[in-house]
CSV table of C-alpha atoms in Angstrom, one decimal:
chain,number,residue,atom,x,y,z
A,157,UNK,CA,23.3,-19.2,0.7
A,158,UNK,CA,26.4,-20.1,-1.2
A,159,UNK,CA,29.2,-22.2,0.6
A,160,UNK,CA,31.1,-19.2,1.6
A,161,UNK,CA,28.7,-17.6,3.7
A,162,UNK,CA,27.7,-20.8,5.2
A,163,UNK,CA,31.1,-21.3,6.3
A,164,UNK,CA,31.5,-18.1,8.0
A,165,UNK,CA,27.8,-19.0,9.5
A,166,UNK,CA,29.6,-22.3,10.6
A,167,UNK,CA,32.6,-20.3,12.3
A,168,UNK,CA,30.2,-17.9,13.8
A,169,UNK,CA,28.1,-20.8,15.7
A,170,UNK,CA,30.8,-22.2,16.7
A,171,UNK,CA,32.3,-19.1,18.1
A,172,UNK,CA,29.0,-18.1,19.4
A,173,UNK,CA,25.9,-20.1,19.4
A,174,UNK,CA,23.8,-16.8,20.6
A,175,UNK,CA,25.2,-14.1,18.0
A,176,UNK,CA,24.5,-17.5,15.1
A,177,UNK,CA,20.9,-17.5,16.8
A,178,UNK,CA,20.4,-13.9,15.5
A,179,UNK,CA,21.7,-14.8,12.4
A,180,UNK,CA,19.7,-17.9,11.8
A,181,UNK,CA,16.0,-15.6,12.3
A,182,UNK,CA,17.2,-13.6,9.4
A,183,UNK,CA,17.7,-16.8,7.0
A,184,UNK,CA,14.5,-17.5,4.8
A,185,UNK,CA,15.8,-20.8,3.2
A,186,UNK,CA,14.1,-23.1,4.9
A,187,UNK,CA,16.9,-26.5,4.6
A,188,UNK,CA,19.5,-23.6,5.9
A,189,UNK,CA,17.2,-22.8,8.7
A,190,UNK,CA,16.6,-26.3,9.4
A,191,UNK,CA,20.7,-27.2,9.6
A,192,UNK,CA,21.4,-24.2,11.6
A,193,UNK,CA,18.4,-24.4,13.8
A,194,UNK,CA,19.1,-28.1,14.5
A,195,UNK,CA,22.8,-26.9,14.8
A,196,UNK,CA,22.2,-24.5,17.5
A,197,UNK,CA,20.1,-27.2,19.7
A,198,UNK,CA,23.1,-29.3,19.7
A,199,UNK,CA,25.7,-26.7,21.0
A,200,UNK,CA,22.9,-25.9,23.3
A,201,UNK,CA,22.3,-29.1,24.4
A,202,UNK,CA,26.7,-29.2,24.8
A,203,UNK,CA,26.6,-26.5,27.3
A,204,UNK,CA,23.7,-27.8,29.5
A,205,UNK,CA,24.0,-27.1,33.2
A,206,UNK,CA,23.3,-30.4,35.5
A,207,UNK,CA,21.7,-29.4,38.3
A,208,UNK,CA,21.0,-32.0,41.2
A,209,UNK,CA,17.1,-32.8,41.5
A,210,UNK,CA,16.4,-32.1,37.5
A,211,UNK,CA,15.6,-34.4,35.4
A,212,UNK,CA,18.6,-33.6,33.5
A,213,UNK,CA,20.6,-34.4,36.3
A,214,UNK,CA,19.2,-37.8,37.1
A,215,UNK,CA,19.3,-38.7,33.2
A,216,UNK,CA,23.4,-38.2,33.3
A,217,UNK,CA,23.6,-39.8,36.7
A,218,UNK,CA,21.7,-43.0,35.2
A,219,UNK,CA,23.6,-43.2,32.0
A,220,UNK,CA,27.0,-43.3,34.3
A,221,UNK,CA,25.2,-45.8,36.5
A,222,UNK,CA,23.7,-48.2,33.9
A,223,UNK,CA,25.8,-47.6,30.5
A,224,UNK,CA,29.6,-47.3,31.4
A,225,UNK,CA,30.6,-50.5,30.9
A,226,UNK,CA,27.5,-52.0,29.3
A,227,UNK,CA,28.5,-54.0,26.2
A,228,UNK,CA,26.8,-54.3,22.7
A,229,UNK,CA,25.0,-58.1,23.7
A,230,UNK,CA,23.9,-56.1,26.8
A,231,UNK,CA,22.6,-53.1,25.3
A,232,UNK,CA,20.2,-55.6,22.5
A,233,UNK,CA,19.2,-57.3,25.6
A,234,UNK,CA,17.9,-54.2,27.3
A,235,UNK,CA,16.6,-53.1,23.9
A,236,UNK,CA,14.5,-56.3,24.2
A,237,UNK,CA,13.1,-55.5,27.6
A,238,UNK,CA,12.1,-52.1,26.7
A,239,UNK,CA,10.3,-53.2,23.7
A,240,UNK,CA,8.5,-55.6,25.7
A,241,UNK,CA,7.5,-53.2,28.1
A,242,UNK,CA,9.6,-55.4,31.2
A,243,UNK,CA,12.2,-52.7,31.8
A,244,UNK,CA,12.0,-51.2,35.4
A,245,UNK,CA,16.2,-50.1,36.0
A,246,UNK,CA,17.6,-47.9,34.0
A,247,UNK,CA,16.1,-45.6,30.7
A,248,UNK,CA,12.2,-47.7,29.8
A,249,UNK,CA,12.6,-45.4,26.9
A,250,UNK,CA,14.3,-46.8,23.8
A,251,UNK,CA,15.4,-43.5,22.5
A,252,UNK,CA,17.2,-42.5,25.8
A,253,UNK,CA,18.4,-45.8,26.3
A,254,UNK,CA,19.5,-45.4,22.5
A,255,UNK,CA,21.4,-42.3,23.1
A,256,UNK,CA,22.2,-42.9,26.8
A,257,UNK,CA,24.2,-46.1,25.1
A,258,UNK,CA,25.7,-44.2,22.2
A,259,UNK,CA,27.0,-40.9,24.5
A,260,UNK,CA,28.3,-43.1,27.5
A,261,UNK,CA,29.4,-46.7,26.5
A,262,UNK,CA,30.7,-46.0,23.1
A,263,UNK,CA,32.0,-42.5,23.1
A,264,UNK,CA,32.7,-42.8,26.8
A,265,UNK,CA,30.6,-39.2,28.0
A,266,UNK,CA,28.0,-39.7,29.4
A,267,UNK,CA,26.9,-35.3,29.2
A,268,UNK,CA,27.1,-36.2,25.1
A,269,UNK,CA,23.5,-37.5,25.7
A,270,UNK,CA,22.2,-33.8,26.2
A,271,UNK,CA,24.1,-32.5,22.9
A,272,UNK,CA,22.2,-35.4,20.8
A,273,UNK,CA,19.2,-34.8,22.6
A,274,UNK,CA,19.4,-31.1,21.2
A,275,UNK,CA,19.8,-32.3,17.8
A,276,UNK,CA,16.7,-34.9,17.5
A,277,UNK,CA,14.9,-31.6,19.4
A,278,UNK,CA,16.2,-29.4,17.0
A,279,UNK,CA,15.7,-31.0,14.0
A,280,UNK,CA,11.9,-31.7,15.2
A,281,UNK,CA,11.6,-27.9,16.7
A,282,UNK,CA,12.4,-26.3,14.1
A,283,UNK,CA,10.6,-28.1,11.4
A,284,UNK,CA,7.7,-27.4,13.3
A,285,UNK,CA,8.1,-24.1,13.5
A,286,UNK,CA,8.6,-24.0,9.9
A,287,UNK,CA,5.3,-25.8,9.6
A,288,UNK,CA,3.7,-23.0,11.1
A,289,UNK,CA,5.1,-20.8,9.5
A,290,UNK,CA,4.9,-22.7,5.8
A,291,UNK,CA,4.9,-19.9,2.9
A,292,UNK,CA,4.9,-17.1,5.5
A,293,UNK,CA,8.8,-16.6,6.6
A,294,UNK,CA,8.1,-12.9,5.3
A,295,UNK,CA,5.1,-12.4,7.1
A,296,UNK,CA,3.5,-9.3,8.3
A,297,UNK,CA,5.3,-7.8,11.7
A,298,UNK,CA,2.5,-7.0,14.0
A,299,UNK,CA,3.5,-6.5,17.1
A,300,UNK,CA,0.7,-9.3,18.2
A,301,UNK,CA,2.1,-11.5,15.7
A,302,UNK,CA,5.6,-11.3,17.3
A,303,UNK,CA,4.4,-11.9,20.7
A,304,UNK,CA,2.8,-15.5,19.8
A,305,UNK,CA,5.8,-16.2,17.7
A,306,UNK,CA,8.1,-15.6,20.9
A,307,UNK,CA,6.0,-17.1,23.0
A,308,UNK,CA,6.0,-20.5,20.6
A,309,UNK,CA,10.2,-19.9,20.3
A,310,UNK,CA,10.1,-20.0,24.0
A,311,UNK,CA,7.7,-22.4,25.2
A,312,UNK,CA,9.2,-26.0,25.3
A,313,UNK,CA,12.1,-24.7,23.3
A,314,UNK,CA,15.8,-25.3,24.1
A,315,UNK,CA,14.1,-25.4,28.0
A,316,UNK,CA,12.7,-29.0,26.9
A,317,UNK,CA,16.3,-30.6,27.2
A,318,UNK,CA,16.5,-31.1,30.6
A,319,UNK,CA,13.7,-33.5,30.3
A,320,UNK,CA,14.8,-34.9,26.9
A,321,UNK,CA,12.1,-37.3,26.3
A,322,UNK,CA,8.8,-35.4,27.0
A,323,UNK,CA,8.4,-32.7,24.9
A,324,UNK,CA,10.8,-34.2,21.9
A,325,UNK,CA,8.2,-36.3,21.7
A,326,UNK,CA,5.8,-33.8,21.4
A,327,UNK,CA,7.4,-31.5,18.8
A,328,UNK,CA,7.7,-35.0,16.8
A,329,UNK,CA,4.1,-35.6,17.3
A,330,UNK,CA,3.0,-32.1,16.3
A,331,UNK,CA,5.8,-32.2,13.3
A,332,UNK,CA,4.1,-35.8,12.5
A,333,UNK,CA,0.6,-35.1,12.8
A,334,UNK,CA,0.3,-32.0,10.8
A,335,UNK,CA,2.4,-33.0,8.1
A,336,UNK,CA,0.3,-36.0,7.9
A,337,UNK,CA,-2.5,-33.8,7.8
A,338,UNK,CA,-1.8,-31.4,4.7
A,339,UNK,CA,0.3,-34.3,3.0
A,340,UNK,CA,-1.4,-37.5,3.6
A,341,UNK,CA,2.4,-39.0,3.1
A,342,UNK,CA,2.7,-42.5,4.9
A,343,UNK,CA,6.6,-41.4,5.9
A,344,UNK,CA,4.9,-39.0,8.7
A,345,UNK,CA,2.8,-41.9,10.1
A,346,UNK,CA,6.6,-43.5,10.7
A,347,UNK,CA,6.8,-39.9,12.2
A,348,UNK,CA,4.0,-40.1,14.4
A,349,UNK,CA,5.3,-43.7,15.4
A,350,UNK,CA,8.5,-42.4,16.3
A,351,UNK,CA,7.2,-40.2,19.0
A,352,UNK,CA,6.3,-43.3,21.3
A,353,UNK,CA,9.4,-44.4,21.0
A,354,UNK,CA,10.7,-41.0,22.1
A,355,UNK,CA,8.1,-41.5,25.2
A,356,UNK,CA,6.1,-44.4,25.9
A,357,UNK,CA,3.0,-42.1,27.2
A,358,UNK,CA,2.2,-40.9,23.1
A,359,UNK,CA,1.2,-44.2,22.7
A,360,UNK,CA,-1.8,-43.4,25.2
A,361,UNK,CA,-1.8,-38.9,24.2
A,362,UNK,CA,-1.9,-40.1,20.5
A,363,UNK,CA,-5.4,-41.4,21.3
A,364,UNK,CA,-7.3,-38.6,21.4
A,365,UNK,CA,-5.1,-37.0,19.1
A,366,UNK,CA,-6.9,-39.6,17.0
A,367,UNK,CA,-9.9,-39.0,18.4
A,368,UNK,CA,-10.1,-35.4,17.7
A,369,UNK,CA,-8.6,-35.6,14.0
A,370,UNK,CA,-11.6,-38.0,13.2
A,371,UNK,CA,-14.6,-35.1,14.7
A,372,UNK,CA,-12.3,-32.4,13.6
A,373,UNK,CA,-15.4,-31.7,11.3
A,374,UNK,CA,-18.2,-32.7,13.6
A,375,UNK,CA,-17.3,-29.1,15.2
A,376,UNK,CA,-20.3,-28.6,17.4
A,377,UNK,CA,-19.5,-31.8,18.9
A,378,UNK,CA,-16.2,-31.5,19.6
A,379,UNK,CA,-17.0,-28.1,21.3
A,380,UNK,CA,-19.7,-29.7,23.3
A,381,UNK,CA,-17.3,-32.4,24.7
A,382,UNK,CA,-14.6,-29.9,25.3
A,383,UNK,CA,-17.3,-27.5,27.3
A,384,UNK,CA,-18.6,-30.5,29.3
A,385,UNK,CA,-15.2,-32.0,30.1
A,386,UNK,CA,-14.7,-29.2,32.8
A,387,UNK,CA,-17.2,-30.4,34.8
A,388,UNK,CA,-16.3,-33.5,34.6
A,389,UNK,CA,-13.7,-36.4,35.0
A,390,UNK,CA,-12.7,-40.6,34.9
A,391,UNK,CA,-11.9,-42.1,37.9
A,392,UNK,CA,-8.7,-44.3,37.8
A,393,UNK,CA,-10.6,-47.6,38.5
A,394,UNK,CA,-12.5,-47.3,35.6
A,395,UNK,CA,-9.4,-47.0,33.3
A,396,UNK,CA,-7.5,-49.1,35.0
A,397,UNK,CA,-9.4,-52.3,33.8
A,398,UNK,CA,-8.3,-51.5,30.3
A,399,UNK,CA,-4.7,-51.2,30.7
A,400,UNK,CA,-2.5,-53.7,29.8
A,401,UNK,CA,-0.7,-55.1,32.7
A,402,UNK,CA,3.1,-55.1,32.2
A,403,UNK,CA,6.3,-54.2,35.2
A,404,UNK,CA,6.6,-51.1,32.9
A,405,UNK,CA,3.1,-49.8,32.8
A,406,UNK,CA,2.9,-51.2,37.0
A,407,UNK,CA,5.5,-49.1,37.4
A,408,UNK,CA,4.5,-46.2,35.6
A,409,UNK,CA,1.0,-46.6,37.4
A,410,UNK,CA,2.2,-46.7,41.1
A,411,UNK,CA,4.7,-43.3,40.2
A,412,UNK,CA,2.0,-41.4,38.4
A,413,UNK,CA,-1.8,-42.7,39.7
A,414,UNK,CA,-4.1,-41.3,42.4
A,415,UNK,CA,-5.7,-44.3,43.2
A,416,UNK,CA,-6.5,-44.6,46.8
A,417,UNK,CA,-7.3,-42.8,49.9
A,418,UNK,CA,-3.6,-42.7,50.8
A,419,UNK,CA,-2.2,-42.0,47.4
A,420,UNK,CA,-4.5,-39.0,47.0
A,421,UNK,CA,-3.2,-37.9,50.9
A,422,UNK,CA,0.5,-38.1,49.7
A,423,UNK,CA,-0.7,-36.1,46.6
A,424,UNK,CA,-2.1,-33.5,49.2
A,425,UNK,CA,0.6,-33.4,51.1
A,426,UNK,CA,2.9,-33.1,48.4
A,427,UNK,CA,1.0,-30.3,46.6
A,428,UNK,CA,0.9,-28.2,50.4
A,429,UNK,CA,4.6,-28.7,50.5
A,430,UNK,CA,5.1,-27.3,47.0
A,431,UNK,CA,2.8,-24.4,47.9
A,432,UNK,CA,4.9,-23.6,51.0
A,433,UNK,CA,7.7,-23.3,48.6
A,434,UNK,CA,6.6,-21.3,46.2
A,435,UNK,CA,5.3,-18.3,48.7
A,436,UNK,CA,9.4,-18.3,49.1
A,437,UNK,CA,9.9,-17.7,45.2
A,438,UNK,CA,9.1,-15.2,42.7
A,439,UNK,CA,5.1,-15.0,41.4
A,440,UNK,CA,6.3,-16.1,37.9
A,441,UNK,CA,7.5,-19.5,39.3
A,442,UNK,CA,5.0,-19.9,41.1
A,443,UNK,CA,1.9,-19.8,39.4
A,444,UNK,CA,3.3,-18.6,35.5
A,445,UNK,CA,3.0,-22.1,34.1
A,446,UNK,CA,-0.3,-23.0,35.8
A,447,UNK,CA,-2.2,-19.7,34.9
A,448,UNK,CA,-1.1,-20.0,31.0
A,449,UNK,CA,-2.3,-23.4,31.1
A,450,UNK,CA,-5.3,-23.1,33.2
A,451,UNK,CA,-6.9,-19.6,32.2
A,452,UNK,CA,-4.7,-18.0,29.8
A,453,UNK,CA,-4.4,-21.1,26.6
A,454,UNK,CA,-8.5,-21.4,27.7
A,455,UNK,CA,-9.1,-18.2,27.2
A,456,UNK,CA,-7.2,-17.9,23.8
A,457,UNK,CA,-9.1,-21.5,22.9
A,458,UNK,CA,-12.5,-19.9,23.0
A,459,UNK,CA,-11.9,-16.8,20.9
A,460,UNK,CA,-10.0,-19.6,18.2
A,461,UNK,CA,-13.3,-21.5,18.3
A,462,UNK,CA,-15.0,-18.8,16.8
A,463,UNK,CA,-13.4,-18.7,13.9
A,464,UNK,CA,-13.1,-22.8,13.9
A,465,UNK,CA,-16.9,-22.8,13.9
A,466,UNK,CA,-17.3,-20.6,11.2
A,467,UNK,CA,-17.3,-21.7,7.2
A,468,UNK,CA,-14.6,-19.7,6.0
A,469,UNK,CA,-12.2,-21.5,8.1
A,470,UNK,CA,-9.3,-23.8,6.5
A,471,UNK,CA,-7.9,-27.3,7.1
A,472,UNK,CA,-4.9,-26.6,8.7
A,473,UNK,CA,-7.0,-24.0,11.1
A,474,UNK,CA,-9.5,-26.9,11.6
A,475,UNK,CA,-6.6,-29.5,12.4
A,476,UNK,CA,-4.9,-27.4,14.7
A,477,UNK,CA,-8.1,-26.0,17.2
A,478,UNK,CA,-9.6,-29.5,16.8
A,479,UNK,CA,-6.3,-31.2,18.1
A,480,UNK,CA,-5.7,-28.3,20.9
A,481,UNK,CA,-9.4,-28.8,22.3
A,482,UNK,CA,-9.3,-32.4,21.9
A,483,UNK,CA,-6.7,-33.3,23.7
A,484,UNK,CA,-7.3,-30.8,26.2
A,485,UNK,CA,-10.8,-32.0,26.8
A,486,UNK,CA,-8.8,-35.3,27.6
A,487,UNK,CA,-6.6,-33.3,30.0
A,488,UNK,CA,-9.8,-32.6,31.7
A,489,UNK,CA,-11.1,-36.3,32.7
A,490,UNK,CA,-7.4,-37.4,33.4
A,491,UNK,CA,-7.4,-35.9,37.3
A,492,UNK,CA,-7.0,-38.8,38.8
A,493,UNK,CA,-3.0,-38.7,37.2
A,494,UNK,CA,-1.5,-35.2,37.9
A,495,UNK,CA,1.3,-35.6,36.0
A,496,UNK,CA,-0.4,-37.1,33.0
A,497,UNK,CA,-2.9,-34.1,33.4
A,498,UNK,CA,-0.1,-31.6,33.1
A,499,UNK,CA,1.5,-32.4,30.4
A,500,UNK,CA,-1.3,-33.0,27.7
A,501,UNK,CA,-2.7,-29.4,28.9
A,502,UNK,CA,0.7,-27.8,27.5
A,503,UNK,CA,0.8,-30.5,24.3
A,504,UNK,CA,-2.9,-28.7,23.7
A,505,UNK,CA,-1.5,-25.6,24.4
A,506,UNK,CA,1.0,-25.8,21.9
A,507,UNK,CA,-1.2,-26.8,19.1
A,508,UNK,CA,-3.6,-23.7,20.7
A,509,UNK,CA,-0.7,-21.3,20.0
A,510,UNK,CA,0.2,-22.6,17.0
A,511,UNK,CA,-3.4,-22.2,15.5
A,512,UNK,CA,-3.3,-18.7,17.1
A,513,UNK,CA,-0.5,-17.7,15.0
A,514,UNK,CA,-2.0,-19.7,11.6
A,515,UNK,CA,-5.5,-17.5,12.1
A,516,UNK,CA,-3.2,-14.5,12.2
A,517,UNK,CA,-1.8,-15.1,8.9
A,518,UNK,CA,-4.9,-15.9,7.6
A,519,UNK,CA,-7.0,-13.5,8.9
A,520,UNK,CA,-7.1,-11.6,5.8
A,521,UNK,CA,-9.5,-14.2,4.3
A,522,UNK,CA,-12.6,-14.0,7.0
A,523,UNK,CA,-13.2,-10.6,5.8
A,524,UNK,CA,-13.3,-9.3,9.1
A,525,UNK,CA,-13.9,-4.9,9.6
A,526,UNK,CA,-11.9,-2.3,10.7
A,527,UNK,CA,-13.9,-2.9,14.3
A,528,UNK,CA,-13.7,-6.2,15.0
A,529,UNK,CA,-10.0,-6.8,14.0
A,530,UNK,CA,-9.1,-4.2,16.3
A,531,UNK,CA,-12.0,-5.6,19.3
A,532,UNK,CA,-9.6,-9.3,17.9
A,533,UNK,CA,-6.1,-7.2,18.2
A,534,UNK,CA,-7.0,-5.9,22.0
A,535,UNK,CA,-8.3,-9.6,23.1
A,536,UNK,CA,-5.0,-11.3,22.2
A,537,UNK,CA,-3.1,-8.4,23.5
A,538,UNK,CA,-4.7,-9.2,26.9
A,539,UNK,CA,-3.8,-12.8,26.3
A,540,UNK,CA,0.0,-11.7,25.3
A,541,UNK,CA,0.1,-9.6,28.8
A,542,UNK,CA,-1.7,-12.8,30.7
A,543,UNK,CA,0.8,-15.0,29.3
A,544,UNK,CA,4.5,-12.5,30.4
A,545,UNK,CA,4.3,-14.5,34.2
A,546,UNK,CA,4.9,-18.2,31.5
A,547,UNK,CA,7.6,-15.8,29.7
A,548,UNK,CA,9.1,-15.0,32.7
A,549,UNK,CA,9.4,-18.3,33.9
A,550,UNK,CA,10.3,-20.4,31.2
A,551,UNK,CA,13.1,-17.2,30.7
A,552,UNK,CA,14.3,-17.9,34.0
A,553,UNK,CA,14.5,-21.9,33.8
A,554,UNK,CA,16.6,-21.4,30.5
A,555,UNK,CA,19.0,-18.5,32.1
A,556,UNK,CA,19.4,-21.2,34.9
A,557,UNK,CA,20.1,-24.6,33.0
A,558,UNK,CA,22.9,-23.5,30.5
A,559,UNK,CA,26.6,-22.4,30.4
A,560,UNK,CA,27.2,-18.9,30.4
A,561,UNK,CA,30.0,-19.8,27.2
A,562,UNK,CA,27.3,-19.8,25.3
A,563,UNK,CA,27.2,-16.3,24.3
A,564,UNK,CA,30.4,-17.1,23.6
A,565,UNK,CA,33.1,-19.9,22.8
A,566,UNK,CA,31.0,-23.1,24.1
A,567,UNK,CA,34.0,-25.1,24.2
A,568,UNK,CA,34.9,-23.6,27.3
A,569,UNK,CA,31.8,-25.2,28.9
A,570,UNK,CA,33.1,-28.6,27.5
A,571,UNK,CA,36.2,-28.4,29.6
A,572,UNK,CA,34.9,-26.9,33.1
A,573,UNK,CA,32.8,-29.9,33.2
A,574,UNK,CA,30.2,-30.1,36.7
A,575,UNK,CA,32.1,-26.5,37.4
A,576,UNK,CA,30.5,-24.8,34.4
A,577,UNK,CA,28.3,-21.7,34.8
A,578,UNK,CA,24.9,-21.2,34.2
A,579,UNK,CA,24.0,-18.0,32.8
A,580,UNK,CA,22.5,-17.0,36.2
A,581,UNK,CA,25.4,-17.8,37.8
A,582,UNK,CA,27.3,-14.9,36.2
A,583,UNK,CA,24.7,-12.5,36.0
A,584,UNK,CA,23.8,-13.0,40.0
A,585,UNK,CA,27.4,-12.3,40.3
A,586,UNK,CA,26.6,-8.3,39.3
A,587,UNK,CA,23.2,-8.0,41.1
A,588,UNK,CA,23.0,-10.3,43.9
């Protein structure tokens, strides 16, 4: 693109961060993509909707709480404490408390730390996606490769802001670890580092990461572990005795744990309350998340380790199943920490849907007949349909959590402030 058109590209982001979106799917220079894509997250991440009880919400509330008036020998000081695991107030994350410093105590607004969130996500997100994509932004449009490509656009996209930390530090990870991979360049190691410092928990998620990059080629092994690990699990007091005791990690431990009688009742009791709820909501809240993760990304895993067993698959193929049922398998025998247990089944199943999408692009070399790619066409359609209740949903979450001005003029949503209106909000105006 020459300077011209980038400028109107600018004007038209700016204008309207939705209409730039379309324009940005049709680039196929992959630094404009990258600036525009990490472009978009920020004005996104501008117009995000704080809604009390997210974890968006409780990030601004902290940053006004802890960084208004906190002063540079302050902010080293709590640097200090976060490095050495001691922090318990405030962001134990150096890259919120980073941000959450930046946003509140030196530009003096606080919802800033949502529109550099969106720019570190961004950046990371669409690199990714790039990744995946390497030497293929004019591929093929089947209508099953568009659904997984949708499906990977949507999934832990812009959605992932209102958490901030989580799943950046996944797409970093994933960015990280499979540029490492087909590289071997030490910078993505710094990469990969950079992902626990987005969230402490990669420093414990990158270790079967690890673990699965090293039997990547012991295949039949890996398969075997990932098979057996649904039948099995670890018991909390048999990991606990090799964690490192710190008030972080304590702290961590009591939020996150099952480890007693009465912490697996509150659990219980919890999870009924939850279930009570959700009879009151639609199915695709309910249950669209835990069905894609649960039956859905296992089903796709087994028809992808049929081709990962076989000779003619590649590296990047290899890398990408080995990492998704690796760290999966690890999902498995972590029951004892819901939380912990939920979130490495959708890391997996992002590095599932990715190698889903890298077969397809490759399929041409497996030599496959008429038959069977049509027998391979109907089973990932069935997957597509399985997976609309996770579309739905993570539609629905995104429609709620930002300003309607961002089909158009987001600066509007800048100056309303808490009174801004979610995208839901208008359109329940019309139908409710």
């Amino acid at each position: 693109m020459d300077k011209i058109q980038k400028g109107y590209l600018l004007l038209l982001f700016l204008f309207s961060p939705i209409l730039g979106l379309f324009k940005l799917l049709k680039l196929k220079n992959e630094k404009d993509i990258t600036f525009f894509g990490t472009l978009f997250f920020g004005l996104v991440g501008s117009a995000f909707v704080y809604i009390k009880g997210t974890d968006g919400h409780s990030h601004l509330m902290n940053a006004k709480e802890y960084y208004l008036d906190m002063s540079l020998v302050e902010f080293f000081n709590k640097s200090y404490e976060i490095l050495t695991f001691n922090s318990t107030e405030g962001s134990t994350d150096i890259y919120l408390h980073c941000i959450s410093f930046i946003s509140t105590s030196l530009l003096q607004t606080p919802e800033l730390i949502h529109a550099f969130a969106g720019l570190v996500l961004g950046y990371f997100f669409t690199k990714s996606v790039l990744l995946i994509l390497k030497n293929n932004l004019d591929f093929k449009k089947s209508y099953i490769l568009v659904g997984f490509v949708i499906l990977l656009l949507l999934i832990r996209s812009i959605g992932a802001l209102n958490s901030i930390r989580m799943w950046t530090g996944m797409w970093v990870m994933f960015y990280g670890t499979y540029s490492w991979t087909t590289t071997k360049k030490r910078k993505y190691l710094l990469v990969i580092l950079f992902s626990v410092l987005v969230h402490f928990s990669y420093a414990l998620i990158l270790i079967p990461v690890a673990a699965a990059y090293i039997l990547q080629k012991n295949k039949k092994i890996l398969v075997a572990l990932y098979i057996v690990s649904f039948f099995s699990t670890v018991g909390f007091s048999f990991v606990k005795a090799y964690i490192p005791q710190s008030n972080l990690i304590e702290k961590k431990q009591n939020t996150y744990a099952v480890d007693s009688d009465e912490d697996a009742k509150r659990f219980e009791k919890k999870s009924i309350n939850a279930k009570k709820e959700s009879e009151n909501i639609n199915f695709y809240k309910s249950s669209g998340e835990t069905n894609y993760l649960n039956y859905s990304i296992v089903g796709l895993s087994i028809i992808l380790i049929f081709f990962y067993l076989k000779k003619e698959s590649d590296h990047n193929l290899n890398f990408l199943v080995a990492i998704g049922i690796g760290v999966y398998t690890f999902s498995n025998l972590v029951a004892f920490s819901p939380s912990l247990q939920g979130r490495t089944k959708m890391i997996a199943a992002t590095f599932i849907l990715a190698a889903a999408i890298h077969l397809q692009l490759t399929l041409i070399k497996y030599n496959l007949k008429v038959k069977s790619i049509k027998r391979l066409n109907t089973v990932l359609l069935v997957f597509l349909i399985s997976s609309i209740p996770m579309f739905l949903f993570q539609l629905s979450y995104i429609l709620q959590s930002f300003s309607f001005f961002l089909l158009f003029l987001p600066q509007v949503s800048w100056l309303f402030g808490d009174g801004d209106y979610s995208i839901r909000g208008v359109i329940g105006l019309f139908i409710d």
